Amino acid sequence: MASRSADSPRTGNGSPSVDAVSLAIIEQLQEDGRRPYAAIGKAVGLSEAAVRQRVQKLLDQGVMQIVAVTDPLTVGFRRQAMVGINVEGDTDPVAEALTAMPEVEYIVITAGSFDLMVEVVCEDDDQLLDVIQKRIRTLPGVRSTESFVYLKLKKQTYMWGTR
């Protein structure tokens, strides 16, 4: 069986395909998002230009993002919470509406006690209250919410590597 190359447009589930070399590039960038393309190329056996092209393709396909990860408390966001949401009917319209809220950083459709889990990052308690009470709970289809307020951030990494 032939292996998939980075040039294959999609996998069987509709996701962009990613070959072993691209996975190695991603791992290099997870270790250090500012690592020079020349150093990545040396580590994965490609030229600097080839790495640059692959990184751009991975960005364009939405496979990865290169961002600065901060502790929200240190940059003025003193209140974070995970909000569990129960929905009546289809979860997709509620999830889509939540994507438009700038305070919502993370949305997952789940199985279990909640239909959706949403991470909210706010400047203070008043903003969190407004987001939950006036914006999330009023969305059509939202049956109930339960909030889990973060007291302290102990670990936040994005170093799970690739498979």
PDB file of C-alpha atoms in Angstrom, residues 44-111:
ATOM      1  CA  VAL A  44      13.730  16.590   8.704  1.00  0.00           C
ATOM      2  CA  GLY A  45      15.961  16.301   5.617  1.00  0.00           C
ATOM      3  CA  LEU A  46      14.535  19.110   3.463  1.00  0.00           C
ATOM      4  CA  SER A  47      15.758  22.424   2.160  1.00  0.00           C
ATOM      5  CA  GLU A  48      14.736  25.653   3.856  1.00  0.00           C
ATOM      6  CA  ALA A  49      12.542  26.517   0.841  1.00  0.00           C
ATOM      7  CA  ALA A  50      10.789  23.130   0.950  1.00  0.00           C
ATOM      8  CA  VAL A  51      10.062  23.568   4.661  1.00  0.00           C
ATOM      9  CA  ARG A  52       8.710  27.064   4.024  1.00  0.00           C
ATOM     10  CA  GLN A  53       6.351  25.698   1.332  1.00  0.00           C
ATOM     11  CA  ARG A  54       5.149  22.837   3.514  1.00  0.00           C
ATOM     12  CA  VAL A  55       4.547  25.099   6.510  1.00  0.00           C
ATOM     13  CA  GLN A  56       2.532  27.489   4.354  1.00  0.00           C
ATOM     14  CA  LYS A  57       0.482  24.601   2.966  1.00  0.00           C
ATOM     15  CA  LEU A  58      -0.210  23.278   6.487  1.00  0.00           C
ATOM     16  CA  LEU A  59      -1.310  26.757   7.559  1.00  0.00           C
ATOM     17  CA  ASP A  60      -3.493  27.219   4.464  1.00  0.00           C
ATOM     18  CA  GLN A  61      -5.160  23.818   4.979  1.00  0.00           C
ATOM     19  CA  GLY A  62      -5.931  24.618   8.624  1.00  0.00           C
ATOM     20  CA  VAL A  63      -3.835  21.679   9.831  1.00  0.00           C
ATOM     21  CA  MET A  64      -1.980  23.931  12.270  1.00  0.00           C
ATOM     22  CA  GLN A  65      -1.606  27.474  13.557  1.00  0.00           C
ATOM     23  CA  ILE A  66       1.528  29.141  14.841  1.00  0.00           C
ATOM     24  CA  VAL A  67       0.593  31.272  17.844  1.00  0.00           C
ATOM     25  CA  ALA A  68       1.963  32.685  21.079  1.00  0.00           C
ATOM     26  CA  VAL A  69       0.456  30.835  24.035  1.00  0.00           C
ATOM     27  CA  THR A  70      -0.004  33.018  27.090  1.00  0.00           C
ATOM     28  CA  ASP A  71      -1.271  32.690  30.628  1.00  0.00           C
ATOM     29  CA  PRO A  72      -4.475  34.752  30.300  1.00  0.00           C
ATOM     30  CA  LEU A  73      -4.093  36.110  33.850  1.00  0.00           C
ATOM     31  CA  THR A  74      -0.818  37.817  32.957  1.00  0.00           C
ATOM     32  CA  VAL A  75      -2.309  39.624  29.942  1.00  0.00           C
ATOM     33  CA  GLY A  76      -5.436  41.070  31.569  1.00  0.00           C
ATOM     34  CA  PHE A  77      -7.955  38.228  31.412  1.00  0.00           C
ATOM     35  CA  ARG A  78      -8.651  37.557  35.072  1.00  0.00           C
ATOM     36  CA  ARG A  79     -11.575  35.176  34.628  1.00  0.00           C
ATOM     37  CA  GLN A  80     -11.694  31.894  32.724  1.00  0.00           C
ATOM     38  CA  ALA A  81     -14.344  29.220  32.866  1.00  0.00           C
ATOM     39  CA  MET A  82     -15.358  26.012  31.200  1.00  0.00           C
ATOM     40  CA  VAL A  83     -19.086  26.027  30.488  1.00  0.00           C
ATOM     41  CA  GLY A  84     -20.974  22.795  29.991  1.00  0.00           C
ATOM     42  CA  ILE A  85     -24.021  23.295  27.782  1.00  0.00           C
ATOM     43  CA  ASN A  86     -27.032  21.045  27.253  1.00  0.00           C
ATOM     44  CA  VAL A  87     -28.844  21.551  23.960  1.00  0.00           C
ATOM     45  CA  GLU A  88     -32.281  20.575  22.715  1.00  0.00           C
ATOM     46  CA  GLY A  89     -31.987  19.038  19.264  1.00  0.00           C
ATOM     47  CA  ASP A  90     -29.036  19.573  16.930  1.00  0.00           C
ATOM     48  CA  THR A  91     -25.850  20.883  18.586  1.00  0.00           C
ATOM     49  CA  ASP A  92     -24.380  22.348  15.380  1.00  0.00           C
ATOM     50  CA  PRO A  93     -26.425  25.602  15.278  1.00  0.00           C
ATOM     51  CA  VAL A  94     -25.534  26.351  18.910  1.00  0.00           C
ATOM     52  CA  ALA A  95     -21.859  25.525  18.314  1.00  0.00           C
ATOM     53  CA  GLU A  96     -21.858  27.778  15.237  1.00  0.00           C
ATOM     54  CA  ALA A  97     -23.408  30.673  17.189  1.00  0.00           C
ATOM     55  CA  LEU A  98     -20.790  30.256  19.906  1.00  0.00           C
ATOM     56  CA  THR A  99     -17.961  30.564  17.356  1.00  0.00           C
ATOM     57  CA  ALA A 100     -19.007  34.174  16.772  1.00  0.00           C
ATOM     58  CA  MET A 101     -18.416  35.141  20.420  1.00  0.00           C
ATOM     59  CA  PRO A 102     -14.896  36.553  20.865  1.00  0.00           C
ATOM     60  CA  GLU A 103     -14.742  35.402  24.510  1.00  0.00           C
ATOM     61  CA  VAL A 104     -15.264  31.783  23.468  1.00  0.00           C
ATOM     62  CA  GLU A 105     -11.852  30.227  22.822  1.00  0.00           C
ATOM     63  CA  TYR A 106     -12.644  26.549  22.564  1.00  0.00           C
ATOM     64  CA  ILE A 107     -15.738  24.547  21.624  1.00  0.00           C
ATOM     65  CA  VAL A 108     -16.148  20.783  21.590  1.00  0.00           C
ATOM     66  CA  ILE A 109     -19.185  18.623  20.969  1.00  0.00           C
ATOM     67  CA  THR A 110     -19.135  15.936  23.636  1.00  0.00           C
ATOM     68  CA  ALA A 111     -20.794  12.763  24.819  1.00  0.00           C
TER      69      ALA A 111
END
